[in-house]
Tab-separated table of C-alpha atoms and ligand atoms in Angstrom:
chain	number	residue	atom	x	y	z
A	1	UNK	CA	-16.482	-29.450	-27.521
A	2	UNK	CA	-19.907	-28.087	-28.468
A	3	UNK	CA	-20.019	-27.084	-32.148
A	4	UNK	CA	-21.262	-23.592	-31.247
A	5	UNK	CA	-18.121	-22.987	-29.318
A	6	UNK	CA	-15.735	-24.662	-31.724
A	7	UNK	CA	-17.046	-22.535	-34.599
A	8	UNK	CA	-16.733	-19.245	-32.699
A	9	UNK	CA	-14.541	-16.710	-34.485
A	10	UNK	CA	-14.052	-12.960	-34.174
A	11	UNK	CA	-14.640	-10.606	-37.072
A	12	UNK	CA	-10.999	-9.844	-37.814
A	13	UNK	CA	-11.636	-7.028	-40.267
A	14	UNK	CA	-14.009	-5.286	-37.837
A	15	UNK	CA	-11.300	-5.503	-35.151
A	16	UNK	CA	-8.758	-4.126	-37.636
A	17	UNK	CA	-11.078	-1.221	-38.515
A	18	UNK	CA	-11.478	-0.384	-34.821
A	19	UNK	CA	-7.694	-0.436	-34.373
A	20	UNK	CA	-7.294	1.972	-37.297
A	21	UNK	CA	-10.098	4.182	-35.939
A	22	UNK	CA	-8.467	4.392	-32.500
A	23	UNK	CA	-5.086	5.067	-34.142
A	24	UNK	CA	-6.470	8.334	-35.575
A	25	UNK	CA	-6.631	9.705	-32.009
A	26	UNK	CA	-3.357	11.144	-30.738
A	27	UNK	CA	-1.351	10.691	-33.955
A	28	UNK	CA	2.434	10.576	-33.729
A	29	UNK	CA	4.749	12.288	-36.206
A	30	UNK	CA	5.796	9.105	-38.041
A	31	UNK	CA	2.641	7.050	-38.442
A	32	UNK	CA	2.310	5.825	-34.865
A	33	UNK	CA	0.660	7.341	-31.804
A	34	UNK	CA	1.322	9.835	-29.055
A	35	UNK	CA	-1.761	9.278	-26.857
A	36	UNK	CA	-0.118	9.601	-23.467
A	37	UNK	CA	-2.077	8.885	-20.339
A	38	UNK	CA	-4.557	11.503	-19.058
A	39	UNK	CA	-3.940	13.863	-21.956
A	40	UNK	CA	-6.858	15.207	-23.973
A	41	UNK	CA	-6.046	12.591	-26.613
A	42	UNK	CA	-6.304	9.842	-23.997
A	43	UNK	CA	-9.690	11.255	-22.957
A	44	UNK	CA	-10.798	11.206	-26.608
A	45	UNK	CA	-9.708	7.578	-26.997
A	46	UNK	CA	-11.555	6.641	-23.801
A	47	UNK	CA	-14.715	8.320	-25.084
A	48	UNK	CA	-14.526	6.386	-28.364
A	49	UNK	CA	-14.048	3.111	-26.463
A	50	UNK	CA	-17.000	4.027	-24.193
A	51	UNK	CA	-19.228	4.692	-27.240
A	52	UNK	CA	-18.351	1.297	-28.715
A	53	UNK	CA	-19.128	-0.407	-25.397
A	54	UNK	CA	-22.440	1.466	-25.116
A	55	UNK	CA	-23.353	0.219	-28.608
A	56	UNK	CA	-22.899	-3.361	-27.332
A	57	UNK	CA	-25.191	-2.779	-24.362
A	58	UNK	CA	-22.333	-2.946	-21.862
A	59	UNK	CA	-22.377	-1.044	-18.564
A	60	UNK	CA	-19.267	0.972	-17.725
A	61	UNK	CA	-17.641	1.174	-14.306
A	62	UNK	CA	-14.722	3.538	-13.626
A	63	UNK	CA	-12.543	3.314	-10.524
A	64	UNK	CA	-10.688	6.063	-8.663
A	65	UNK	CA	-7.618	5.524	-10.873
A	66	UNK	CA	-9.724	5.977	-14.004
A	67	UNK	CA	-9.458	2.363	-15.077
A	68	UNK	CA	-12.485	1.442	-17.218
A	69	UNK	CA	-14.524	-1.755	-16.748
A	70	UNK	CA	-17.156	-2.434	-19.434
A	71	UNK	CA	-19.444	-5.258	-18.256
A	72	UNK	CA	-21.234	-7.714	-20.563
A	73	UNK	CA	-23.820	-9.657	-18.571
A	74	UNK	CA	-23.677	-13.439	-18.174
A	75	UNK	CA	-26.608	-15.705	-17.380
A	76	UNK	CA	-25.502	-15.853	-13.748
A	77	UNK	CA	-25.214	-12.272	-12.463
A	78	UNK	CA	-23.663	-13.511	-9.223
A	79	UNK	CA	-20.838	-15.386	-10.918
A	80	UNK	CA	-17.469	-13.616	-10.729
A	81	UNK	CA	-16.728	-12.005	-14.090
A	82	UNK	CA	-13.936	-13.014	-16.434
A	83	UNK	CA	-11.907	-9.859	-17.145
A	84	UNK	CA	-10.138	-9.219	-20.435
A	85	UNK	CA	-8.208	-6.143	-21.502
A	86	UNK	CA	-5.025	-4.089	-21.543
A	87	UNK	CA	-4.331	-0.339	-21.984
A	88	UNK	CA	-5.220	2.467	-24.440
A	89	UNK	CA	-2.457	4.876	-23.416
A	90	UNK	CA	0.644	4.943	-25.612
A	91	UNK	CA	4.296	5.899	-25.472
A	92	UNK	CA	5.177	9.392	-26.805
A	93	UNK	CA	6.518	7.690	-29.928
A	94	UNK	CA	4.313	4.618	-29.628
A	95	UNK	CA	2.761	2.184	-32.027
A	96	UNK	CA	-0.893	1.595	-32.932
A	97	UNK	CA	-1.130	-1.850	-31.296
A	98	UNK	CA	0.787	-1.877	-27.960
A	99	UNK	CA	-2.029	-2.237	-25.398
A	100	UNK	CA	-4.752	-1.132	-27.799
A	101	UNK	CA	-4.974	-4.578	-29.410
A	102	UNK	CA	-5.741	-6.144	-26.036
A	103	UNK	CA	-8.545	-3.721	-25.207
A	104	UNK	CA	-10.197	-3.759	-28.639
A	105	UNK	CA	-9.856	-7.543	-29.014
A	106	UNK	CA	-11.748	-7.784	-25.718
A	107	UNK	CA	-14.481	-5.585	-27.186
A	108	UNK	CA	-14.486	-7.682	-30.380
A	109	UNK	CA	-15.212	-10.779	-28.265
A	110	UNK	CA	-18.374	-9.105	-26.980
A	111	UNK	CA	-19.350	-7.914	-30.459
A	112	UNK	CA	-18.957	-11.497	-31.753
A	113	UNK	CA	-20.833	-13.094	-28.835
A	114	UNK	CA	-23.684	-10.632	-29.276
A	115	UNK	CA	-23.810	-11.356	-32.995
A	116	UNK	CA	-23.897	-15.121	-32.550
A	117	UNK	CA	-26.175	-15.014	-29.520
A	118	UNK	CA	-23.769	-17.040	-27.420
A	119	UNK	CA	-24.313	-16.470	-23.694
A	120	UNK	CA	-21.736	-17.281	-21.056
A	121	UNK	CA	-22.478	-18.083	-17.442
A	122	UNK	CA	-19.901	-15.667	-16.048
A	123	UNK	CA	-20.158	-12.000	-17.021
A	124	UNK	CA	-17.244	-10.707	-19.103
A	125	UNK	CA	-15.647	-7.337	-18.315
A	126	UNK	CA	-13.497	-5.541	-20.902
A	127	UNK	CA	-10.857	-3.408	-19.181
A	128	UNK	CA	-8.745	-0.361	-20.009
A	129	UNK	CA	-6.075	0.128	-17.310
A	130	UNK	CA	-4.962	3.730	-16.766
A	131	UNK	CA	-1.300	4.648	-17.368
A	132	UNK	CA	0.239	1.306	-18.250
A	133	UNK	CA	3.185	2.948	-19.998
A	134	UNK	CA	4.454	4.991	-17.054
A	135	UNK	CA	6.253	7.481	-19.303
A	136	UNK	CA	4.367	10.659	-18.415
A	137	UNK	CA	3.733	9.496	-14.837
A	138	UNK	CA	6.320	6.845	-13.785
A	139	UNK	CA	6.262	3.987	-12.972
A	140	UNK	CA	4.714	1.695	-15.543
A	141	UNK	CA	1.494	-0.217	-14.805
A	142	UNK	CA	0.592	2.184	-12.014
A	143	UNK	CA	-3.230	1.749	-12.041
A	144	UNK	CA	-3.109	-2.053	-12.172
A	145	UNK	CA	-0.449	-1.755	-9.449
A	146	UNK	CA	-2.844	0.183	-7.199
A	147	UNK	CA	-5.564	-2.384	-8.040
A	148	UNK	CA	-3.214	-5.195	-6.927
A	149	UNK	CA	-2.348	-3.353	-3.712
A	150	UNK	CA	1.251	-2.545	-4.737
A	151	UNK	CA	0.843	1.245	-4.514
A	152	UNK	CA	-1.510	3.434	-2.466
A	153	UNK	CA	-3.982	5.680	-4.262
A	154	UNK	CA	-2.444	8.797	-2.698
A	155	UNK	CA	1.032	7.800	-3.846
A	156	UNK	CA	-0.276	7.279	-7.356
A	157	UNK	CA	-2.151	10.604	-7.339
A	158	UNK	CA	1.073	12.311	-6.327
A	159	UNK	CA	3.080	11.140	-9.388
A	160	UNK	CA	4.283	14.177	-11.315
A	161	UNK	CA	4.964	14.653	-15.012
A	162	UNK	CA	7.856	16.688	-16.464
A	163	UNK	CA	5.741	19.855	-16.161
A	164	UNK	CA	5.002	19.242	-12.483
A	165	UNK	CA	1.367	18.252	-13.105
A	166	UNK	CA	0.061	15.575	-10.736
A	167	UNK	CA	-1.609	12.347	-11.894
A	168	UNK	CA	-4.596	12.877	-9.564
A	169	UNK	CA	-5.191	16.410	-10.845
A	170	UNK	CA	-4.943	15.343	-14.485
A	171	UNK	CA	-7.386	12.493	-13.820
A	172	UNK	CA	-9.838	15.098	-12.487
A	173	UNK	CA	-9.164	17.486	-15.374
A	174	UNK	CA	-9.904	14.937	-18.115
A	175	UNK	CA	-13.044	13.800	-16.275
A	176	UNK	CA	-12.081	10.151	-15.724
A	177	UNK	CA	-11.732	10.035	-11.944
A	178	UNK	CA	-14.272	7.366	-11.030
A	179	UNK	CA	-16.039	6.771	-7.735
A	180	UNK	CA	-15.237	3.070	-7.388
A	181	UNK	CA	-12.654	2.061	-4.754
A	182	UNK	CA	-9.642	0.636	-6.606
A	183	UNK	CA	-9.173	-3.095	-6.192
A	184	UNK	CA	-12.618	-3.945	-4.829
A	185	UNK	CA	-13.631	-5.816	-7.941
A	186	UNK	CA	-13.156	-9.583	-7.668
A	187	UNK	CA	-12.224	-11.523	-10.789
A	188	UNK	CA	-12.840	-15.134	-11.824
A	189	UNK	CA	-9.826	-14.713	-14.130
A	190	UNK	CA	-8.006	-12.071	-16.203
A	191	UNK	CA	-6.706	-12.510	-19.776
A	192	UNK	CA	-4.577	-10.028	-21.757
A	193	UNK	CA	-3.721	-10.171	-25.468
A	194	UNK	CA	-0.589	-8.166	-26.333
A	195	UNK	CA	1.861	-7.889	-29.205
A	196	UNK	CA	5.122	-9.665	-28.320
A	197	UNK	CA	7.241	-6.502	-28.622
A	198	UNK	CA	10.152	-8.843	-29.360
A	199	UNK	CA	11.441	-10.924	-32.320
A	200	UNK	CA	10.822	-14.548	-31.269
A	201	UNK	CA	7.386	-15.400	-32.749
A	202	UNK	CA	8.059	-13.776	-36.112
A	203	UNK	CA	11.539	-15.326	-36.345
A	204	UNK	CA	10.091	-18.796	-35.690
A	205	UNK	CA	7.158	-18.127	-38.023
A	206	UNK	CA	4.632	-18.715	-35.218
A	207	UNK	CA	1.196	-17.133	-34.811
A	208	UNK	CA	0.643	-17.309	-31.038
A	209	UNK	CA	2.714	-16.926	-27.874
A	210	UNK	CA	1.388	-18.816	-24.836
A	211	UNK	CA	2.848	-16.622	-22.110
A	212	UNK	CA	3.857	-18.720	-19.099
A	213	UNK	CA	5.983	-16.107	-17.322
A	214	UNK	CA	6.874	-12.415	-17.289
A	215	UNK	CA	10.461	-11.360	-16.604
A	216	UNK	CA	11.249	-9.167	-13.614
A	217	UNK	CA	11.894	-5.443	-14.004
A	218	UNK	CA	13.729	-2.845	-11.928
A	219	UNK	CA	13.880	0.923	-12.476
A	220	UNK	CA	16.549	2.866	-10.521
A	221	UNK	CA	16.652	6.657	-10.758
A	222	UNK	CA	20.149	8.127	-10.356
A	223	UNK	CA	20.831	11.812	-9.701
A	224	UNK	CA	24.419	13.051	-10.176
A	225	UNK	CA	25.319	16.522	-8.937
A	226	UNK	CA	28.542	18.175	-10.154
A	227	UNK	CA	29.356	21.795	-10.939
A	228	UNK	CA	28.043	23.933	-13.782
A	229	UNK	CA	30.821	25.945	-15.421
A	230	UNK	CA	31.943	27.314	-18.760
A	231	UNK	CA	32.751	24.635	-21.360
A	232	UNK	CA	35.390	26.902	-22.873
A	233	UNK	CA	37.300	28.521	-20.064
A	234	UNK	CA	37.199	25.799	-17.371
A	235	UNK	CA	40.436	23.731	-17.465
A	236	UNK	CA	39.800	19.953	-17.644
A	237	UNK	CA	41.275	19.232	-14.157
A	238	UNK	CA	38.790	21.683	-12.599
A	239	UNK	CA	35.666	20.130	-14.066
A	240	UNK	CA	33.005	18.235	-12.073
A	241	UNK	CA	31.017	16.988	-15.055
A	242	UNK	CA	27.690	15.246	-14.259
A	243	UNK	CA	27.244	14.423	-17.942
A	244	UNK	CA	30.505	12.471	-17.927
A	245	UNK	CA	29.280	10.505	-14.905
A	246	UNK	CA	26.055	9.620	-16.733
A	247	UNK	CA	28.024	8.506	-19.789
A	248	UNK	CA	30.290	6.217	-17.743
A	249	UNK	CA	27.320	4.740	-15.828
A	250	UNK	CA	25.543	4.142	-19.143
A	251	UNK	CA	28.569	2.094	-20.245
A	252	UNK	CA	28.549	0.263	-16.876
A	253	UNK	CA	24.842	-0.644	-17.281
A	254	UNK	CA	25.560	-2.116	-20.718
A	255	UNK	CA	28.515	-4.155	-19.399
A	256	UNK	CA	26.484	-5.511	-16.459
A	257	UNK	CA	23.654	-6.617	-18.773
A	258	UNK	CA	26.064	-8.278	-21.229
A	259	UNK	CA	27.735	-10.106	-18.346
A	260	UNK	CA	24.460	-11.994	-17.835
A	261	UNK	CA	23.834	-12.717	-21.522
A	262	UNK	CA	21.695	-13.956	-23.218
A	263	UNK	CA	18.661	-13.143	-21.064
A	264	UNK	CA	19.625	-10.015	-19.119
A	265	UNK	CA	18.827	-6.596	-20.589
A	266	UNK	CA	19.769	-3.111	-19.389
A	267	UNK	CA	19.546	0.436	-20.710
A	268	UNK	CA	18.978	4.068	-19.793
A	269	UNK	CA	16.010	5.423	-21.742
A	270	UNK	CA	15.140	8.477	-19.672
A	271	UNK	CA	17.693	11.204	-18.932
A	272	UNK	CA	17.672	14.891	-18.061
A	273	UNK	CA	20.864	16.970	-18.185
A	274	UNK	CA	20.799	20.351	-16.458
A	275	UNK	CA	20.995	23.119	-17.408
A	276	UNK	CA	21.180	21.503	-20.894
A	277	UNK	CA	23.056	24.409	-22.462
A	278	UNK	CA	25.639	23.599	-25.134
A	279	UNK	CA	28.296	25.779	-23.470
A	280	UNK	CA	27.762	24.853	-19.819
A	281	UNK	CA	29.313	21.759	-18.260
A	282	UNK	CA	26.320	19.805	-16.866
A	283	UNK	CA	25.930	20.401	-13.153
A	284	UNK	CA	23.238	17.756	-12.823
A	285	UNK	CA	22.187	14.562	-14.584
A	286	UNK	CA	19.015	12.658	-13.673
A	287	UNK	CA	18.408	9.304	-15.390
A	288	UNK	CA	16.651	5.934	-14.953
A	289	UNK	CA	18.366	2.536	-15.240
A	290	UNK	CA	16.067	-0.212	-16.608
A	291	UNK	CA	17.275	-3.760	-15.771
A	292	UNK	CA	15.249	-6.914	-16.602
A	293	UNK	CA	15.690	-10.684	-16.256
A	294	UNK	CA	13.502	-13.757	-15.620
A	295	UNK	CA	15.528	-14.596	-12.468
A	296	UNK	CA	15.170	-12.327	-9.410
A	297	UNK	CA	18.657	-13.258	-8.122
A	298	UNK	CA	20.250	-12.005	-11.343
A	299	UNK	CA	18.376	-8.697	-11.075
A	300	UNK	CA	19.672	-8.355	-7.491
A	301	UNK	CA	23.231	-9.023	-8.698
A	302	UNK	CA	22.880	-6.423	-11.467
A	303	UNK	CA	21.589	-3.853	-8.956
A	304	UNK	CA	24.419	-4.555	-6.479
A	305	UNK	CA	27.042	-4.083	-9.212
A	306	UNK	CA	25.324	-0.945	-10.434
A	307	UNK	CA	25.359	0.573	-6.946
A	308	UNK	CA	29.021	-0.327	-6.400
A	309	UNK	CA	30.189	0.814	-9.822
A	310	UNK	CA	28.143	4.013	-9.951
A	311	UNK	CA	29.492	5.120	-6.555
A	312	UNK	CA	33.075	4.520	-7.745
A	313	UNK	CA	32.429	6.565	-10.905
A	314	UNK	CA	30.883	9.401	-8.896
A	315	UNK	CA	33.803	9.420	-6.455
A	316	UNK	CA	36.348	9.404	-9.301
A	317	UNK	CA	34.776	12.531	-10.852
A	318	UNK	CA	33.868	14.203	-7.545
A	319	UNK	CA	30.098	13.966	-8.058
A	320	UNK	CA	27.382	13.622	-5.425
A	321	UNK	CA	25.242	10.573	-6.239
A	322	UNK	CA	21.703	9.663	-5.145
A	323	UNK	CA	20.067	6.376	-6.174
A	324	UNK	CA	16.364	5.571	-5.696
A	325	UNK	CA	14.255	2.577	-6.766
A	326	UNK	CA	11.360	4.070	-8.749
A	327	UNK	CA	9.585	0.986	-10.024
A	328	UNK	CA	9.729	-2.686	-10.713
A	329	UNK	CA	8.291	-6.075	-10.004
A	330	UNK	CA	9.500	-9.641	-9.434
A	331	UNK	CA	9.408	-12.227	-12.241
A	332	UNK	CA	5.861	-13.514	-12.720
A	333	UNK	CA	4.542	-17.065	-13.216
A	334	UNK	CA	1.026	-16.968	-14.696
A	335	UNK	CA	-1.826	-19.216	-13.550
A	336	UNK	CA	-1.423	-22.773	-14.882
A	337	UNK	CA	-5.147	-23.261	-15.630
A	338	UNK	CA	-5.416	-19.951	-17.476
A	339	UNK	CA	-2.227	-20.714	-19.407
A	340	UNK	CA	-3.721	-24.109	-20.349
A	341	UNK	CA	-6.907	-22.375	-21.531
A	342	UNK	CA	-4.751	-20.258	-23.872
A	343	UNK	CA	-2.696	-23.228	-25.079
A	344	UNK	CA	-5.816	-25.379	-25.625
A	345	UNK	CA	-7.440	-22.569	-27.594
A	346	UNK	CA	-4.401	-22.231	-29.868
A	347	UNK	CA	-4.362	-26.010	-30.417
A	348	UNK	CA	-8.121	-26.310	-31.069
A	349	UNK	CA	-7.972	-23.419	-33.514
A	350	UNK	CA	-4.946	-24.892	-35.251
A	351	UNK	CA	-2.620	-21.932	-34.741
A	352	UNK	CA	1.146	-22.472	-34.558
A	353	UNK	CA	2.277	-21.531	-31.059
A	354	UNK	CA	4.989	-21.824	-28.390
A	355	UNK	CA	5.407	-21.019	-24.728
A	356	UNK	CA	6.942	-17.613	-24.138
A	357	UNK	CA	8.359	-15.441	-21.337
A	358	UNK	CA	7.182	-11.852	-21.702
A	359	UNK	CA	10.094	-9.430	-22.098
A	360	UNK	CA	7.929	-6.384	-21.440
A	361	UNK	CA	5.905	-5.593	-18.359
A	362	UNK	CA	2.106	-5.684	-18.605
A	363	UNK	CA	-0.907	-4.990	-16.409
A	364	UNK	CA	-1.383	-8.772	-16.297
A	365	UNK	CA	1.890	-8.980	-14.313
A	366	UNK	CA	0.261	-7.112	-11.419
A	367	UNK	CA	-3.250	-8.580	-11.792
A	368	UNK	CA	-1.682	-12.041	-11.540
A	369	UNK	CA	-1.223	-11.258	-7.847
A	370	UNK	CA	-4.968	-10.929	-7.195
A	371	UNK	CA	-6.629	-13.199	-9.776
A	372	UNK	CA	-5.798	-16.230	-11.969
A	373	UNK	CA	-4.189	-14.568	-15.008
A	374	UNK	CA	-2.618	-15.432	-18.350
A	375	UNK	CA	-1.566	-13.666	-21.564
A	376	UNK	CA	-1.781	-14.347	-25.279
A	377	UNK	CA	0.822	-12.818	-27.600
A	378	UNK	CA	0.924	-12.256	-31.333
A	379	UNK	CA	4.043	-11.456	-33.386
A	380	UNK	CA	5.063	-7.948	-34.442
A	381	UNK	CA	7.143	-7.015	-37.478
A	382	UNK	CA	10.902	-7.186	-36.743
A	383	UNK	CA	9.974	-7.493	-33.053
A	384	UNK	CA	9.779	-3.696	-33.021
A	385	UNK	CA	7.717	-1.810	-30.440
A	386	UNK	CA	7.887	1.469	-28.496
A	387	UNK	CA	8.584	2.876	-31.954
A	388	UNK	CA	6.078	4.530	-34.287
A	389	UNK	CA	6.969	1.997	-36.961
A	390	UNK	CA	5.450	-0.801	-34.797
A	391	UNK	CA	3.467	-3.068	-37.159
A	392	UNK	CA	1.441	-6.271	-37.083
A	393	UNK	CA	-0.677	-8.034	-39.711
A	394	UNK	CA	-4.464	-8.318	-39.672
A	395	UNK	CA	-4.010	-12.101	-39.702
A	396	UNK	CA	-1.889	-11.986	-36.521
A	397	UNK	CA	-4.413	-9.658	-34.871
A	398	UNK	CA	-7.287	-11.993	-35.800
A	399	UNK	CA	-5.464	-15.120	-34.628
A	400	UNK	CA	-4.630	-13.505	-31.291
A	401	UNK	CA	-8.211	-12.352	-30.819
A	402	UNK	CA	-9.603	-15.790	-31.689
A	403	UNK	CA	-7.348	-17.474	-29.129
A	404	UNK	CA	-8.242	-14.813	-26.567
A	405	UNK	CA	-11.963	-15.352	-27.220
A	406	UNK	CA	-11.748	-19.132	-26.886
A	407	UNK	CA	-9.711	-18.890	-23.672
A	408	UNK	CA	-12.118	-16.320	-22.189
A	409	UNK	CA	-15.288	-18.185	-23.214
A	410	UNK	CA	-13.943	-21.542	-22.038
A	411	UNK	CA	-13.297	-19.906	-18.644
A	412	UNK	CA	-16.606	-18.022	-18.587
A	413	UNK	CA	-18.414	-21.260	-19.607
A	414	UNK	CA	-21.044	-21.221	-22.326
A	415	UNK	CA	-24.413	-21.499	-20.678
A	416	UNK	CA	-25.841	-24.400	-22.646
A	417	UNK	CA	-22.684	-26.386	-21.983
A	418	UNK	CA	-23.387	-26.604	-18.251
B	1	LIG	O1	7.924	-1.033	-19.533
B	1	LIG	C1	7.246	-1.952	-19.993
B	1	LIG	O2	7.698	-3.068	-20.082
B	1	LIG	C2	5.847	-1.700	-20.494
B	1	LIG	O3	5.901	-1.602	-21.889
B	1	LIG	N1	5.270	-0.508	-19.936
B	2	LIG	MN1	1.760	-2.470	-23.450
B	3	LIG	MN1	4.315	-0.268	-24.002
């Protein structure tokens, strides 16, 4: 390999500074972030990212879902670009690195290439996908899902938050509703760096995860309708308690997941109890069941048992039950050549690494349907994420960004290597 390329490294401390700078926008209450999609904080983070891209001479495209595409020219303007990125939006009690590392490491690649005057044949486009988290506007990965043709634009615009605000209106309000038709961009390849959000790499003292697959995900929203009544004067036999139904279904979800140990996972993270008064028996409970597994057949089995068991619980208590699939995707196998580019980069750079199945969903899981795609992962402390205490080290961040850069540049081809 040409010495120029083999000596390429990112500026890890500059990347770390940018991460800390972005983390100041939309602070949480415990050291993390609350920069939810299409809030004013999200708009502020986008503007900072745009200013950094402008400083590198990149041209910004924005599509009708607000996804941002910062283009760094290659020597062949007609060559399909190599895309690299992730998401800047965070969970309400999110960490400083989930998604953000992937976007800012992409920018750091451009900063480093500009500094060392290395030109690639293919242009490189650094991407910020709108609303990866899917907390404010479910489901997760909605903009990359529209890009991959999994959702229509109108359906996405119609998503409502807890206050009844619509995604499309909020996109307009924050000024990030672009003109570009979503999904028209063609990619030579897409790479995403992300923290593992699980314990494996740290536990095995490894620096890099070469992500070969992403596990499948299913979100089922359940609405239980019972009867509101006084918690004091209503005799137990007369109660139709929606909260009790939710509690029993929560237990059922846990049992179903454990029955497919060690890989299956299941939980209920979102729930609304109405009218949510301490002395009224809940008349309604609305909650989302999150099931995940690398094997689609297991997810189907979990869903069948959930449907069967939840109906029995509802009947036993006298509740009306409605169940609706509100998100999900099949297990993903990433592109073999892109995965090899990641693995080769880790080997050439001398980083300890292993193949990994992603436990979390990522924009790459949808983009893999429309372009050759792969992911790089770095460890996170105690495997903790979706928690303000999420933490990584600067060394892990730098290693991940170096592997990302070498995989991207090898795919975008350095001009004088032709
Ligand atoms: O839900 C997920 O896996 C992703 O973190 N949005
Ligand atoms: Mn993420
Ligand atoms: Mn996340």
